[in-house]
CSV table of C-alpha atoms and ligand atoms in Angstrom, one decimal:
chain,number,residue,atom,x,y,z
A,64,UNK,CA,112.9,143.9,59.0
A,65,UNK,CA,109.6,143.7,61.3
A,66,UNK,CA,110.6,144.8,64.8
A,67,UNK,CA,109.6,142.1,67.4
A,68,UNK,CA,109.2,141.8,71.1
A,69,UNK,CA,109.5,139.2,73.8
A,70,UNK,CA,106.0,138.6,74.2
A,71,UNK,CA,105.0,136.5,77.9
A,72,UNK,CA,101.3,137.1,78.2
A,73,UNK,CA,98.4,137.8,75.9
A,74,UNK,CA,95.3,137.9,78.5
A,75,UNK,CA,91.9,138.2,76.9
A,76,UNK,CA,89.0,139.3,78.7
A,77,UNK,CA,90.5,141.9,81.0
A,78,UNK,CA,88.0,144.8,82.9
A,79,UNK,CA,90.8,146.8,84.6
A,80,UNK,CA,93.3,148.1,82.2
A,81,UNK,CA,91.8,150.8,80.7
A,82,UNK,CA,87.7,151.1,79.5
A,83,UNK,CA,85.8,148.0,78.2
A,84,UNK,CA,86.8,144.5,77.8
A,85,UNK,CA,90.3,144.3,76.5
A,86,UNK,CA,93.4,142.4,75.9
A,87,UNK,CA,96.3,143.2,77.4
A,88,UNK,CA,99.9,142.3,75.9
A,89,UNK,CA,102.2,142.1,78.2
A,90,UNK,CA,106.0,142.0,77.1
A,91,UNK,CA,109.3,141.5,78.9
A,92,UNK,CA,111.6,144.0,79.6
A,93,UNK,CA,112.1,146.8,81.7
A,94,UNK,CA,113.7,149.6,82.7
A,95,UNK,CA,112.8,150.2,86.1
A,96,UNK,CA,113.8,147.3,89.4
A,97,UNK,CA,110.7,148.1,91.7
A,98,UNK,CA,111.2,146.1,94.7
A,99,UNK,CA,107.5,145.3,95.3
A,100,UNK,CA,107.4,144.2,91.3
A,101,UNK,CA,104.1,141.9,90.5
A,102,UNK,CA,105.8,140.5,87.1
A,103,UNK,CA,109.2,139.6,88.4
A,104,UNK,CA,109.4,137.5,85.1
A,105,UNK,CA,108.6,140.9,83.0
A,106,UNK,CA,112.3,142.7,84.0
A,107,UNK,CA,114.7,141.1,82.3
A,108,UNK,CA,113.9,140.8,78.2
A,109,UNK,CA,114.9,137.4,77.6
A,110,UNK,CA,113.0,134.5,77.7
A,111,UNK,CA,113.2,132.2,81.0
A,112,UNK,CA,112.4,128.7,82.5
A,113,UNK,CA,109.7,129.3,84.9
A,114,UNK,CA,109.0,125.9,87.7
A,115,UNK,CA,105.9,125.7,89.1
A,116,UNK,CA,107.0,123.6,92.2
A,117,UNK,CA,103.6,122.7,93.3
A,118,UNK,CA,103.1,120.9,89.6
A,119,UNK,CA,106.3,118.8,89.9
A,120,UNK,CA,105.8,115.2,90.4
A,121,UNK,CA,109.1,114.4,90.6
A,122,UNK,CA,109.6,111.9,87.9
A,123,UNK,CA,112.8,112.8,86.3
A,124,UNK,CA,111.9,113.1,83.0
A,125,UNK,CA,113.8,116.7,83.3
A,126,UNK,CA,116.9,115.6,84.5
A,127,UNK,CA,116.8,113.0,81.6
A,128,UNK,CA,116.8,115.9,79.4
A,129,UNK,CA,119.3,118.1,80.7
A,130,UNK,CA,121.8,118.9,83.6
A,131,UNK,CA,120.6,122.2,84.2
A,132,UNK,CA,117.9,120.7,86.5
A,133,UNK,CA,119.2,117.9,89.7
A,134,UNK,CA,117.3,117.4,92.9
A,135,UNK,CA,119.3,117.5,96.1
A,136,UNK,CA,117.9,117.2,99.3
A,137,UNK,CA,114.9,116.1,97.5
A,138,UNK,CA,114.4,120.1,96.1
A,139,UNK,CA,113.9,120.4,92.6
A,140,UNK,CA,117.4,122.4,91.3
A,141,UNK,CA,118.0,124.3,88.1
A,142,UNK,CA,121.0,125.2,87.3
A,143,UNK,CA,120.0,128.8,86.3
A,144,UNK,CA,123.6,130.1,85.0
A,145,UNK,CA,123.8,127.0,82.7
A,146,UNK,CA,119.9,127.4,81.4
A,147,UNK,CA,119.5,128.7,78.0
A,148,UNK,CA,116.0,128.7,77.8
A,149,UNK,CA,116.0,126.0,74.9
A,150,UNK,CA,112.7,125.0,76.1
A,151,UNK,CA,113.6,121.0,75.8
A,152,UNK,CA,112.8,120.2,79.3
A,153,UNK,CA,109.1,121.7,79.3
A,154,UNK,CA,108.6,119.2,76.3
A,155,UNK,CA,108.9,116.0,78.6
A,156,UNK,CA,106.9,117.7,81.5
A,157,UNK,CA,103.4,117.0,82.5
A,158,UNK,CA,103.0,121.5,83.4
A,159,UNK,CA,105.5,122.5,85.8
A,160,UNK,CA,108.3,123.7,83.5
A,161,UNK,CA,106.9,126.7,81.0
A,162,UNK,CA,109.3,129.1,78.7
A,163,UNK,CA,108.2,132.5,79.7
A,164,UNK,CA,108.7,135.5,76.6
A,165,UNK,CA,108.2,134.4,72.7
A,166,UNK,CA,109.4,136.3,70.4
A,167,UNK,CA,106.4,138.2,68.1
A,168,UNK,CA,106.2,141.3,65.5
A,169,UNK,CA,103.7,143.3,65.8
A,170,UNK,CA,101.7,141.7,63.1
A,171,UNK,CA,101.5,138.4,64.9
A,172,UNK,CA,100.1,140.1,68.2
A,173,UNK,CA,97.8,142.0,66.7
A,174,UNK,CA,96.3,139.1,65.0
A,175,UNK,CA,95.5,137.6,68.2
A,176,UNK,CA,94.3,140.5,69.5
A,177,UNK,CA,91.6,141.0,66.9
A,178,UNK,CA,89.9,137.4,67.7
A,179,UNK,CA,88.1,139.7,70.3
A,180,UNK,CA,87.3,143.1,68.2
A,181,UNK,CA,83.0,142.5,68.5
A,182,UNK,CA,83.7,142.7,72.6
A,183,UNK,CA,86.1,145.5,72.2
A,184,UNK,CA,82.9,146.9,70.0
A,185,UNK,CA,79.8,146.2,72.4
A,186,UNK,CA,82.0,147.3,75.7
A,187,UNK,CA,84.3,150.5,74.4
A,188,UNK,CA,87.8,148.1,74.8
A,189,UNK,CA,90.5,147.9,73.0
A,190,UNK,CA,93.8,147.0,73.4
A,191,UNK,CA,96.5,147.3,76.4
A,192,UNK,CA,100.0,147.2,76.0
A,193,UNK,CA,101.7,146.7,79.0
A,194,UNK,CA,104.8,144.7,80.1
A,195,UNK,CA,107.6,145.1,81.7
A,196,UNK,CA,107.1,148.6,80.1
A,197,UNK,CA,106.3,148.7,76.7
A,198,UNK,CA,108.6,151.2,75.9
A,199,UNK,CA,111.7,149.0,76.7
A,200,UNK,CA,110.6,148.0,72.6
A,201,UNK,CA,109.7,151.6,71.0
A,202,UNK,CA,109.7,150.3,67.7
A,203,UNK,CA,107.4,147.0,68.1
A,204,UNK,CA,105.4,148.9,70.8
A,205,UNK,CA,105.1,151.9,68.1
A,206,UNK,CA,104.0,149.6,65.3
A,207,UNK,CA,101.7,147.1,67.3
A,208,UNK,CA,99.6,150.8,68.2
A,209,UNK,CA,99.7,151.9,64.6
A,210,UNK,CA,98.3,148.6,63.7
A,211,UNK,CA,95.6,149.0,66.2
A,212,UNK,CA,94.4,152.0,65.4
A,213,UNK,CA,94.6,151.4,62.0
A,214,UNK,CA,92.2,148.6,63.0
A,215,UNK,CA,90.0,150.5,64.4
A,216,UNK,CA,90.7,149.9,68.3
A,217,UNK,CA,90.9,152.0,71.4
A,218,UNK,CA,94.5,151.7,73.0
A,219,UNK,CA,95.7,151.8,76.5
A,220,UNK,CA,99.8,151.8,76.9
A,221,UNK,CA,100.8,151.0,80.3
A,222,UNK,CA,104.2,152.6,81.0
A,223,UNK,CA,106.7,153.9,83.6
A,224,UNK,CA,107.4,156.9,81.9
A,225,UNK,CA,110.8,156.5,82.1
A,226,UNK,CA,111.9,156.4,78.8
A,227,UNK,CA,113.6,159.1,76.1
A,228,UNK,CA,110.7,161.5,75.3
A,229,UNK,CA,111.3,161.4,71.7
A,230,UNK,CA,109.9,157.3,72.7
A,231,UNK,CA,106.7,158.8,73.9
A,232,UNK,CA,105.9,161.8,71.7
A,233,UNK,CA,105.8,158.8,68.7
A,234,UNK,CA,103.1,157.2,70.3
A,235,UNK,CA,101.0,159.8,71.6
A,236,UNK,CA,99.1,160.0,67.8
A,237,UNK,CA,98.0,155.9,68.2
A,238,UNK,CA,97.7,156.1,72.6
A,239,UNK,CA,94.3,157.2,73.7
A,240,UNK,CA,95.0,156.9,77.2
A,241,UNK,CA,98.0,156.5,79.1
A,242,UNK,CA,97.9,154.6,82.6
A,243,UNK,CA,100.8,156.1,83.7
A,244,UNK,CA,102.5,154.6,86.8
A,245,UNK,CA,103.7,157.5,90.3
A,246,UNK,CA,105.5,155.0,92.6
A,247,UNK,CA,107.7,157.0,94.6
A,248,UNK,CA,106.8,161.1,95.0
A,249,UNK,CA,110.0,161.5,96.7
A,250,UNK,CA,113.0,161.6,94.2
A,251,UNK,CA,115.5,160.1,96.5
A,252,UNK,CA,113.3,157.2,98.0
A,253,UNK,CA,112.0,156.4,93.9
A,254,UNK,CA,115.5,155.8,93.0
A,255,UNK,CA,115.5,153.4,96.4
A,256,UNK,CA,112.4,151.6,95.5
A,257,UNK,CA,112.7,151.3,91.6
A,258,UNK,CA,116.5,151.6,91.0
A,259,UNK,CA,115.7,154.9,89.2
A,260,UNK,CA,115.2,158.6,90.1
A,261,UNK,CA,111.8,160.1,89.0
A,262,UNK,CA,112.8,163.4,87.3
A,263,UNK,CA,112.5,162.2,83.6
A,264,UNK,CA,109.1,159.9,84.3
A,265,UNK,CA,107.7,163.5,85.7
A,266,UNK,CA,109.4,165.9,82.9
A,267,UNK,CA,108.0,163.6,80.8
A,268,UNK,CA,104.5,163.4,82.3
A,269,UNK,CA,104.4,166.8,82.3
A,270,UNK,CA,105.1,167.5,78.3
A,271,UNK,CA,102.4,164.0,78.0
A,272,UNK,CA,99.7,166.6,79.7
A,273,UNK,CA,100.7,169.6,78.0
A,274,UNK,CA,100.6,167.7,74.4
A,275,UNK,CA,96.7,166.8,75.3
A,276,UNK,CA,97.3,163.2,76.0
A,277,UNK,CA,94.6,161.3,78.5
A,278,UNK,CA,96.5,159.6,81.4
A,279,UNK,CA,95.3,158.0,84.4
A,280,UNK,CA,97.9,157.7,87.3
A,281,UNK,CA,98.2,154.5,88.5
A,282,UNK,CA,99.5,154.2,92.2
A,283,UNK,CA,100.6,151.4,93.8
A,284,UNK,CA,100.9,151.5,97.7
A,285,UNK,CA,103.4,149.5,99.7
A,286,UNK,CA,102.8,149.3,103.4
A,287,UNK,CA,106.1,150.6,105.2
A,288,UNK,CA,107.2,151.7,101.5
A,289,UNK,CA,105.1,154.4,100.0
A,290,UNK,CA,102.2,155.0,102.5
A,291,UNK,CA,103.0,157.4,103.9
A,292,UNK,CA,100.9,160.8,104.0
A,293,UNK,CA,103.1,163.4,102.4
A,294,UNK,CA,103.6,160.4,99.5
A,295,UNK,CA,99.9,160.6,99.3
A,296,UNK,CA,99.1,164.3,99.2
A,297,UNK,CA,102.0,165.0,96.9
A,298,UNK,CA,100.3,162.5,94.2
A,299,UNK,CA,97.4,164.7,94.9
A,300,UNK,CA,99.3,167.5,94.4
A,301,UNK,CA,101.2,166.0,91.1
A,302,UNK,CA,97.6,165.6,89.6
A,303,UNK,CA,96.7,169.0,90.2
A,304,UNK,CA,99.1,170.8,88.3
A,305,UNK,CA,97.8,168.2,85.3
A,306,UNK,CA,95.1,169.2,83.0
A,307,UNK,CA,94.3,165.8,81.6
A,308,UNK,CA,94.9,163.4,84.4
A,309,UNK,CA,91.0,161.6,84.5
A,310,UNK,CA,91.6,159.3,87.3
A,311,UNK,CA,94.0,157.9,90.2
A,312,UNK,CA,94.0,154.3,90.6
A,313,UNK,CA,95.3,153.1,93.8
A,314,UNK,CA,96.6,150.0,93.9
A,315,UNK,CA,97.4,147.9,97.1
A,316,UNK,CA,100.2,145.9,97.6
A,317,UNK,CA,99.9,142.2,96.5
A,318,UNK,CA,102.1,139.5,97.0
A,319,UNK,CA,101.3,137.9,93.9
A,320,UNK,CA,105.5,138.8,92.6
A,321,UNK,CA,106.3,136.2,95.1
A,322,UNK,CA,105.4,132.9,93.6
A,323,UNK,CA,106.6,134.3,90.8
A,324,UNK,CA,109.9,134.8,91.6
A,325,UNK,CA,109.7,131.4,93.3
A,326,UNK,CA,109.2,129.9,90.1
A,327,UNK,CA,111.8,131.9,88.0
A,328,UNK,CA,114.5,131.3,91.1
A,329,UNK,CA,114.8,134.8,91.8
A,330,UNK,CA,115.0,136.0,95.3
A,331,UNK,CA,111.5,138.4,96.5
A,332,UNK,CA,112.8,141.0,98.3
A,333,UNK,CA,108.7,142.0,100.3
A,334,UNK,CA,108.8,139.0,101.6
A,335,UNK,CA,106.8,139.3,105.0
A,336,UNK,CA,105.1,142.6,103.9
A,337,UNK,CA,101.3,142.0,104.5
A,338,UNK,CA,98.3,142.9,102.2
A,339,UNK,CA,96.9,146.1,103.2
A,340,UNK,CA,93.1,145.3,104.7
A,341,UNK,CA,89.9,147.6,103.2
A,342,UNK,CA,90.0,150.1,105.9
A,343,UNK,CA,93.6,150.9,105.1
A,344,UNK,CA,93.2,151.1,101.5
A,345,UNK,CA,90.1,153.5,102.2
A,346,UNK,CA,92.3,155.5,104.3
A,347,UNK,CA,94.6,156.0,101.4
A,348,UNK,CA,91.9,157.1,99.2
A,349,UNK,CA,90.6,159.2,101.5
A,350,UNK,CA,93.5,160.9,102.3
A,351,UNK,CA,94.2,161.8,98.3
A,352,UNK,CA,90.6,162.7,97.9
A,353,UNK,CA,91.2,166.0,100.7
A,354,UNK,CA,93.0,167.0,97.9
A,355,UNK,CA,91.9,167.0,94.8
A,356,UNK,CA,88.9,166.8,93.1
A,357,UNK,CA,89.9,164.3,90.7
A,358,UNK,CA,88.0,160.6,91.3
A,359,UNK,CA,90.3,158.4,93.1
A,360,UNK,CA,89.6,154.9,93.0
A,361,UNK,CA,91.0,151.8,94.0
A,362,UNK,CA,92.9,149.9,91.1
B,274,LIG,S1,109.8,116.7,84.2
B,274,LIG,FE1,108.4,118.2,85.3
B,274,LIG,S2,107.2,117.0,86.7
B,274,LIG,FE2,109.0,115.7,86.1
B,274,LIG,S3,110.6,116.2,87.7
B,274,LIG,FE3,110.9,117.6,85.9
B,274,LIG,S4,109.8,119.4,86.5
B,274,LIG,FE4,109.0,117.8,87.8
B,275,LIG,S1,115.3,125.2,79.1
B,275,LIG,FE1,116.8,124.1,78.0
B,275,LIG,S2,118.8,124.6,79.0
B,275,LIG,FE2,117.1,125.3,80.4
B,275,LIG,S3,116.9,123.6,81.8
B,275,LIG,FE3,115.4,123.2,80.1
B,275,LIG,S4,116.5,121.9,78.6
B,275,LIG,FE4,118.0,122.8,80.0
B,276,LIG,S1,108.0,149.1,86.2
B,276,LIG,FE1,106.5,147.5,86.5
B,276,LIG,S2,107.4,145.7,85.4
B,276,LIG,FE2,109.0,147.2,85.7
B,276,LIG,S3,110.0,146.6,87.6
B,276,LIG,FE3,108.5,148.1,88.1
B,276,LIG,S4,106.6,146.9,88.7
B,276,LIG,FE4,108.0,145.6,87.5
């Protein structure tokens, strides 16, 4: 039997996961809980009823369909417990109500993928798997990469690196680069922010690098989370003791999880955290550049 995955994006066009124009597949599942997570809808693997508000004219047709949705107090109310994710409702909608996750093989994504292969061709892209983490399906994530290559495409994997390593070492033959996430330095305060401790994602990291493998670190930064300077030299000092690290990417806090969880009637626990401003986000960069001589860049 094909292996599948819950599949929730497919975004063509994209400039800034890996090199070149590429599209990045995005599946659900995860195995980390980061609190400032920017695809809310990406951590659980099933599919879910996602309600724009914004969209909603209010005409009923919903609760018509089912009495998982009510309106009290003249708020729009699923009943999320009760919600199967049929998909019924979304078919009397005019847009606000959207299933989030389809269920693909590998075959099926890659098919889509390959609608794009002459930009992948004129720009050096390829293909991005990212999620979720795409290692929360080893087996799908394992063949979609096979397929790729075998197709002739340059392919990115976006991970958390926390994962069994026998996971990772089958991929490394198909992965040419690795954008491989450092949230949390400090062991203690990663379990805090993510819900897991970081010694396997860095064991792991560590036997990536000594294996060959290209990564780039990817380092998102949370004002009043992870900003703070010792954070930032010790990713620094992490990519130092790497021999095939070829960039860190910081990337600033958004707030973009927030709608999101909005819509998928899950509580956002940054609320009130603020978008670091340019000066601040040079800061950071500056302050990992003192110490390495790898480029740093903002994501
Ligand atoms: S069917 Fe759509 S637009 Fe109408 S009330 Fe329900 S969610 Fe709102
Ligand atoms: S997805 Fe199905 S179960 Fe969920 S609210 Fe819509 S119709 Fe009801
Ligand atoms: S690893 Fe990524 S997808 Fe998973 S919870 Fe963290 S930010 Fe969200």
């Amino acid at each position: 039997m094909q292996p599948t995955a819950t599949v929730f994006n497919i975004q063509r066009f994209c400039v800034s996961d890996g090199p070149g124009i590429r599209t990045t597949v995005f599946l659900k599942g995860c195995m980390l809980n980061c609190l400032w997570c920017h695809n809310p809808e990406s951590k659980s693997p099933a599919p879910v009823l996602s309600l724009a508000k914004q969209l909603c004219t209010g005409c009923g047709e919903c609760i018509r369909v089912c009495r998982c949705h009510s309106f009290a107090d003249g708020m729009h109310v699923i009943n999320r417990s009760a919600c199967t994710a049929c998909g019924e409702c979304t078919q009397v909608c005019g847009g606000a109500l959207e299933i989030l996750g389809r269920e693909m093989t590998a075959e099926e994504v890659l098919a889509e993928v390959m609608r794009d292969e002459p930009f992948y061709r004129s720009s050096g892209g390829g293909l991005t798997v990212s999620g979720g983490d795409p290692l929360y399906h080893p087996a799908f994530t394992l063949q979609l990469l096979q397929l790729a290559k075998e197709n002739g495409l340059h392919t990115c994997i976006e991970t958390s690196g926390f994962t069994r390593w026998e996971q990772l070492e089958a991929i490394i033959p198909y992965t040419d680069l690795f954008l491989w996430d450092v949230k949390e330095t400090h062991s203690a305060l990663h379990r805090q922010f993510t819900g897991v401790d970081n010694a396997l994602i860095l064991d792991n990291l560590r036997r990536l690098d000594g294996l060959g493998a290209q990564t780039v670190l990817r380092c998102p930064l949370i004002p009043g989370f992870n900003d703070r300077t010792e954070h930032l030299h010790a990713i620094a000092a992490l990519a130092n003791t790497l021999n095939h690290v070829q960039r860190i990417d910081v990337e600033p806090y958004h707030p973009l999880g927030m709608g999101k969880s909005e819509a998928i009637g899950q509580a956002y626990p940054l609320a009130g955290v603020n978008m670091p401003g340019n000066t601040t986000v040079d800061a950071w960069i500056s302050e990992i550049t003192a110490h390495t001589s790898i480029p740093v860049q903002k994501a």
